[in-house]
PDB file of C-alpha atoms in Angstrom:
ATOM      1  CA  MET A   1     -17.777 -11.356 -20.194  1.00 92.00           C
ATOM      2  CA  SER A   2     -18.693  -8.172 -18.393  1.00 95.00           C
ATOM      3  CA  ILE A   3     -15.790  -6.006 -17.233  1.00 96.00           C
ATOM      4  CA  ASN A   4     -16.192  -3.015 -14.918  1.00 96.00           C
ATOM      5  CA  ILE A   5     -13.215  -0.869 -13.946  1.00 97.00           C
ATOM      6  CA  LYS A   6     -13.419   1.909 -11.361  1.00 97.00           C
ATOM      7  CA  ILE A   7     -10.418   4.208 -11.156  1.00 96.00           C
ATOM      8  CA  LEU A   8     -10.902   6.127  -7.934  1.00 96.00           C
ATOM      9  CA  GLY A   9      -9.716   9.697  -7.472  1.00 92.00           C
ATOM     10  CA  VAL A  10      -7.276   9.426  -4.566  1.00 91.00           C
ATOM     11  CA  LYS A  11      -4.964  12.343  -5.402  1.00 87.00           C
ATOM     12  CA  ASP A  12      -1.445  11.172  -6.328  1.00 82.00           C
ATOM     13  CA  GLY A  13      -2.009   7.571  -5.232  1.00 84.00           C
ATOM     14  CA  ASP A  14      -3.845   4.701  -6.808  1.00 90.00           C
ATOM     15  CA  ALA A  15      -7.007   2.748  -5.986  1.00 95.00           C
ATOM     16  CA  ASN A  16      -8.743   0.678  -8.637  1.00 97.00           C
ATOM     17  CA  ILE A  17     -11.606  -1.795  -8.471  1.00 98.00           C
ATOM     18  CA  ILE A  18     -12.053  -4.330 -11.242  1.00 98.00           C
ATOM     19  CA  SER A  19     -15.010  -6.680 -11.483  1.00 98.00           C
ATOM     20  CA  LEU A  20     -15.253  -9.461 -14.035  1.00 98.00           C
ATOM     21  CA  THR A  21     -18.511 -11.375 -14.543  1.00 97.00           C
ATOM     22  CA  LYS A  22     -19.213 -14.330 -16.829  1.00 96.00           C
ATOM     23  CA  ASP A  23     -21.928 -16.991 -16.609  1.00 94.00           C
ATOM     24  CA  ASN A  24     -23.088 -15.795 -13.165  1.00 90.00           C
ATOM     25  CA  LYS A  25     -19.550 -16.084 -11.781  1.00 96.00           C
ATOM     26  CA  SER A  26     -17.698 -12.984 -10.713  1.00 97.00           C
ATOM     27  CA  LEU A  27     -14.270 -11.873  -9.603  1.00 98.00           C
ATOM     28  CA  VAL A  28     -13.624  -8.617  -7.741  1.00 98.00           C
ATOM     29  CA  ILE A  29     -10.097  -7.236  -7.564  1.00 98.00           C
ATOM     30  CA  LEU A  30      -8.885  -4.241  -5.551  1.00 98.00           C
ATOM     31  CA  ILE A  31      -5.610  -2.755  -6.733  1.00 97.00           C
ATOM     32  CA  ASP A  32      -4.082  -0.453  -4.093  1.00 96.00           C
ATOM     33  CA  SER A  33      -6.031   1.738  -1.671  1.00 95.00           C
ATOM     34  CA  GLY A  34      -4.605   5.242  -1.779  1.00 92.00           C
ATOM     35  CA  GLU A  35      -3.628   7.121   1.380  1.00 91.00           C
ATOM     36  CA  LYS A  36      -5.374   6.308   4.660  1.00 92.00           C
ATOM     37  CA  SER A  37      -7.547   9.424   4.285  1.00 95.00           C
ATOM     38  CA  PHE A  38      -9.284   7.766   1.281  1.00 95.00           C
ATOM     39  CA  LYS A  39     -10.175   4.494   3.030  1.00 96.00           C
ATOM     40  CA  ASN A  40     -13.894   5.367   3.405  1.00 97.00           C
ATOM     41  CA  LYS A  41     -14.148   6.294  -0.264  1.00 97.00           C
ATOM     42  CA  VAL A  42     -12.512   3.023  -1.303  1.00 97.00           C
ATOM     43  CA  ILE A  43     -14.686   0.968   1.075  1.00 98.00           C
ATOM     44  CA  SER A  44     -17.835   2.708  -0.172  1.00 97.00           C
ATOM     45  CA  GLU A  45     -16.964   1.994  -3.813  1.00 97.00           C
ATOM     46  CA  LEU A  46     -16.004  -1.587  -2.981  1.00 97.00           C
ATOM     47  CA  ASP A  47     -19.347  -2.117  -1.245  1.00 98.00           C
ATOM     48  CA  LYS A  48     -21.149  -0.705  -4.310  1.00 98.00           C
ATOM     49  CA  THR A  49     -19.330  -3.293  -6.420  1.00 98.00           C
ATOM     50  CA  LEU A  50     -19.619  -6.252  -4.007  1.00 98.00           C
ATOM     51  CA  THR A  51     -23.283  -5.948  -2.952  1.00 97.00           C
ATOM     52  CA  PRO A  52     -24.967  -6.586  -6.341  1.00 96.00           C
ATOM     53  CA  LEU A  53     -22.590  -9.517  -6.884  1.00 96.00           C
ATOM     54  CA  LYS A  54     -23.531 -10.931  -3.447  1.00 96.00           C
ATOM     55  CA  LYS A  55     -19.891 -10.958  -2.352  1.00 97.00           C
ATOM     56  CA  LYS A  56     -18.595 -10.272   1.153  1.00 97.00           C
ATOM     57  CA  ALA A  57     -15.111  -9.099   0.130  1.00 98.00           C
ATOM     58  CA  PRO A  58     -12.738  -8.735  -2.799  1.00 98.00           C
ATOM     59  CA  ASP A  59     -11.497 -12.028  -4.212  1.00 98.00           C
ATOM     60  CA  LEU A  60      -8.047 -10.572  -4.731  1.00 98.00           C
ATOM     61  CA  ILE A  61      -6.204  -7.546  -3.380  1.00 98.00           C
ATOM     62  CA  ILE A  62      -3.112  -6.436  -5.258  1.00 96.00           C
ATOM     63  CA  CYS A  63      -0.613  -4.092  -3.625  1.00 95.00           C
ATOM     64  CA  THR A  64       1.566  -2.832  -6.458  1.00 92.00           C
ATOM     65  CA  HIS A  65       4.188  -1.412  -4.108  1.00 86.00           C
ATOM     66  CA  PHE A  66       4.374  -0.134  -0.572  1.00 82.00           C
ATOM     67  CA  ASP A  67       4.366   3.660  -0.860  1.00 83.00           C
ATOM     68  CA  SER A  68       1.771   5.081   1.526  1.00 83.00           C
ATOM     69  CA  ASP A  69      -0.228   6.582  -1.353  1.00 86.00           C
ATOM     70  CA  HIS A  70      -0.829   3.014  -2.511  1.00 89.00           C
ATOM     71  CA  ILE A  71      -1.262   1.038   0.754  1.00 92.00           C
ATOM     72  CA  GLY A  72      -2.117   3.742   3.305  1.00 91.00           C
ATOM     73  CA  GLY A  73      -5.746   2.660   3.704  1.00 94.00           C
ATOM     74  CA  MET A  74      -5.212  -1.055   3.165  1.00 96.00           C
ATOM     75  CA  VAL A  75      -5.029  -2.111   6.853  1.00 96.00           C
ATOM     76  CA  ASP A  76      -8.474  -0.618   7.458  1.00 97.00           C
ATOM     77  CA  ILE A  77      -9.818  -2.291   4.329  1.00 98.00           C
ATOM     78  CA  VAL A  78      -8.442  -5.688   5.391  1.00 97.00           C
ATOM     79  CA  ASN A  79      -9.891  -5.156   8.887  1.00 97.00           C
ATOM     80  CA  LYS A  80     -13.327  -4.496   7.374  1.00 97.00           C
ATOM     81  CA  TYR A  81     -13.446  -7.488   5.037  1.00 98.00           C
ATOM     82  CA  LYS A  82     -11.299  -9.781   7.221  1.00 95.00           C
ATOM     83  CA  ASN A  83     -10.930 -13.434   6.280  1.00 92.00           C
ATOM     84  CA  ASN A  84     -13.567 -13.127   3.533  1.00 97.00           C
ATOM     85  CA  ILE A  85     -10.790 -11.803   1.284  1.00 98.00           C
ATOM     86  CA  GLY A  86      -9.632 -14.490  -1.148  1.00 96.00           C
ATOM     87  CA  TYR A  87      -5.943 -13.679  -1.227  1.00 93.00           C
ATOM     88  CA  VAL A  88      -3.457 -10.835  -1.466  1.00 96.00           C
ATOM     89  CA  TRP A  89      -0.586 -10.212  -3.852  1.00 96.00           C
ATOM     90  CA  LEU A  90       2.067  -8.304  -1.938  1.00 92.00           C
ATOM     91  CA  HIS A  91       5.833  -8.176  -1.639  1.00 86.00           C
ATOM     92  CA  LYS A  92       6.677  -8.674   2.032  1.00 78.00           C
ATOM     93  CA  PRO A  93       9.540  -6.710   3.557  1.00 71.00           C
ATOM     94  CA  ASN A  94      12.357  -9.124   4.246  1.00 68.00           C
ATOM     95  CA  GLU A  95      14.546  -8.752   7.326  1.00 63.00           C
ATOM     96  CA  ALA A  96      17.491  -7.285   5.402  1.00 58.00           C
ATOM     97  CA  MET A  97      15.215  -4.681   3.828  1.00 62.00           C
ATOM     98  CA  GLN A  98      13.786  -3.694   7.215  1.00 62.00           C
ATOM     99  CA  LYS A  99      17.283  -3.306   8.731  1.00 65.00           C
ATOM    100  CA  THR A 100      18.496  -1.293   5.741  1.00 63.00           C
ATOM    101  CA  PHE A 101      15.608   1.153   5.992  1.00 64.00           C
ATOM    102  CA  ALA A 102      15.973   1.451   9.774  1.00 66.00           C
ATOM    103  CA  LEU A 103      19.682   2.246   9.383  1.00 64.00           C
ATOM    104  CA  ALA A 104      18.984   4.723   6.575  1.00 63.00           C
ATOM    105  CA  GLU A 105      16.355   6.490   8.665  1.00 63.00           C
ATOM    106  CA  ASP A 106      18.693   6.658  11.675  1.00 65.00           C
ATOM    107  CA  TYR A 107      21.564   7.975   9.540  1.00 61.00           C
ATOM    108  CA  PHE A 108      19.343  10.516   7.826  1.00 62.00           C
ATOM    109  CA  ASN A 109      17.907  11.833  11.125  1.00 64.00           C
ATOM    110  CA  ARG A 110      21.343  12.064  12.773  1.00 62.00           C
ATOM    111  CA  LYS A 111      22.951  13.818   9.818  1.00 58.00           C
ATOM    112  CA  ILE A 112      20.323  16.555   9.828  1.00 55.00           C
ATOM    113  CA  LYS A 113      20.570  17.009  13.617  1.00 59.00           C
ATOM    114  CA  LEU A 114      24.380  16.992  13.826  1.00 54.00           C
ATOM    115  CA  ILE A 115      25.405  19.392  11.097  1.00 56.00           C
ATOM    116  CA  PRO A 116      25.287  23.139  11.856  1.00 58.00           C
ATOM    117  CA  SER A 117      22.016  24.836  11.066  1.00 62.00           C
ATOM    118  CA  ILE A 118      23.218  26.734   7.959  1.00 64.00           C
ATOM    119  CA  GLU A 119      24.654  23.524   6.524  1.00 63.00           C
ATOM    120  CA  ALA A 120      21.507  21.624   7.528  1.00 62.00           C
ATOM    121  CA  ALA A 121      19.358  24.153   5.690  1.00 67.00           C
ATOM    122  CA  LYS A 122      21.602  23.879   2.616  1.00 68.00           C
ATOM    123  CA  PHE A 123      21.504  20.053   2.819  1.00 63.00           C
ATOM    124  CA  LYS A 124      17.701  20.046   3.070  1.00 63.00           C
ATOM    125  CA  SER A 125      17.450  22.533   0.207  1.00 66.00           C
ATOM    126  CA  GLU A 126      19.674  20.417  -2.049  1.00 64.00           C
ATOM    127  CA  MET A 127      17.711  17.294  -1.159  1.00 59.00           C
ATOM    128  CA  GLN A 128      14.443  19.071  -1.942  1.00 61.00           C
ATOM    129  CA  ASP A 129      15.815  20.406  -5.222  1.00 58.00           C
ATOM    130  CA  ILE A 130      16.212  16.869  -6.464  1.00 54.00           C
ATOM    131  CA  ASN A 131      13.055  15.736  -4.642  1.00 59.00           C
ATOM    132  CA  LEU A 132      15.134  13.160  -2.742  1.00 59.00           C
ATOM    133  CA  LEU A 133      14.049  14.307   0.701  1.00 58.00           C
ATOM    134  CA  GLU A 134      10.371  13.720  -0.090  1.00 63.00           C
ATOM    135  CA  GLN A 135      11.114  10.374  -1.734  1.00 65.00           C
ATOM    136  CA  ALA A 136      13.214   9.201   1.224  1.00 65.00           C
ATOM    137  CA  GLU A 137      10.540  10.256   3.710  1.00 66.00           C
ATOM    138  CA  THR A 138       7.836   8.480   1.670  1.00 66.00           C
ATOM    139  CA  VAL A 139       9.777   5.223   1.626  1.00 67.00           C
ATOM    140  CA  LEU A 140      10.734   5.412   5.301  1.00 69.00           C
ATOM    141  CA  ARG A 141       7.164   6.267   6.342  1.00 69.00           C
ATOM    142  CA  SER A 142       5.830   3.348   4.291  1.00 77.00           C
ATOM    143  CA  ILE A 143       7.858   0.571   5.948  1.00 76.00           C
ATOM    144  CA  PRO A 144       5.879   0.529   9.234  1.00 80.00           C
ATOM    145  CA  GLN A 145       2.632   0.612   7.211  1.00 85.00           C
ATOM    146  CA  LEU A 146       3.797  -2.360   5.168  1.00 86.00           C
ATOM    147  CA  LYS A 147       4.779  -4.317   8.296  1.00 84.00           C
ATOM    148  CA  SER A 148       1.398  -3.545   9.880  1.00 89.00           C
ATOM    149  CA  LEU A 149      -0.416  -4.592   6.698  1.00 93.00           C
ATOM    150  CA  VAL A 150       1.430  -7.923   6.515  1.00 91.00           C
ATOM    151  CA  GLU A 151       0.697  -8.612  10.210  1.00 92.00           C
ATOM    152  CA  THR A 152      -2.999  -7.758   9.752  1.00 95.00           C
ATOM    153  CA  ILE A 153      -3.326 -10.000   6.691  1.00 96.00           C
ATOM    154  CA  GLU A 154      -1.559 -12.877   8.430  1.00 94.00           C
ATOM    155  CA  ASN A 155      -3.674 -12.451  11.607  1.00 96.00           C
ATOM    156  CA  PHE A 156      -6.815 -13.128   9.537  1.00 96.00           C
ATOM    157  CA  GLY A 157      -5.218 -16.155   7.868  1.00 95.00           C
ATOM    158  CA  ILE A 158      -5.449 -14.596   4.408  1.00 96.00           C
ATOM    159  CA  LYS A 159      -3.039 -16.108   1.915  1.00 92.00           C
ATOM    160  CA  ILE A 160      -0.293 -13.768   0.702  1.00 93.00           C
ATOM    161  CA  GLU A 161       1.393 -14.468  -2.595  1.00 93.00           C
ATOM    162  CA  GLU A 162       4.458 -12.537  -3.667  1.00 89.00           C
ATOM    163  CA  PRO A 163       3.999 -11.938  -7.393  1.00 88.00           C
ATOM    164  CA  PHE A 164       7.067 -12.509  -9.520  1.00 84.00           C
ATOM    165  CA  ALA A 165       7.476 -12.846 -13.280  1.00 85.00           C
ATOM    166  CA  GLY A 166       6.853 -16.363 -14.430  1.00 84.00           C
ATOM    167  CA  LYS A 167       4.601 -17.352 -11.517  1.00 77.00           C
TER     168      LYS A 167
END
């Protein structure tokens, strides 16, 4: 079996392409896509992997989690390869999760706007000291991307499987 692994430089995020070939059969897997700004790099490397194998798209796309540095470019990638993609492993946001994040975002935005400016600055500083502000913003920014990705995948009729232990 021939195994080729490309680990793409996409700053703090992840984007990996794995191709497996045995007896003239091949499997191409994309794991994550990095931020949106890296979509062209990922597409270019995917095309370099797919073309010699005479494939139109990855057989499998795996989204490890929904931070934007992992799925930021994925909508564009799905739009390029469309329904030629075999299937996608992805955890969909359930309704309770979406409501929780919407409430958290609303609470967070109100709290910063309502407290006096000196206290707001102190609050932001404390949040940044423990890196919580950046983490909260990353998660909140990622939810709309995840919803858009799920809608795009479903619009093309691509099968989504939610990977869980034991499956």
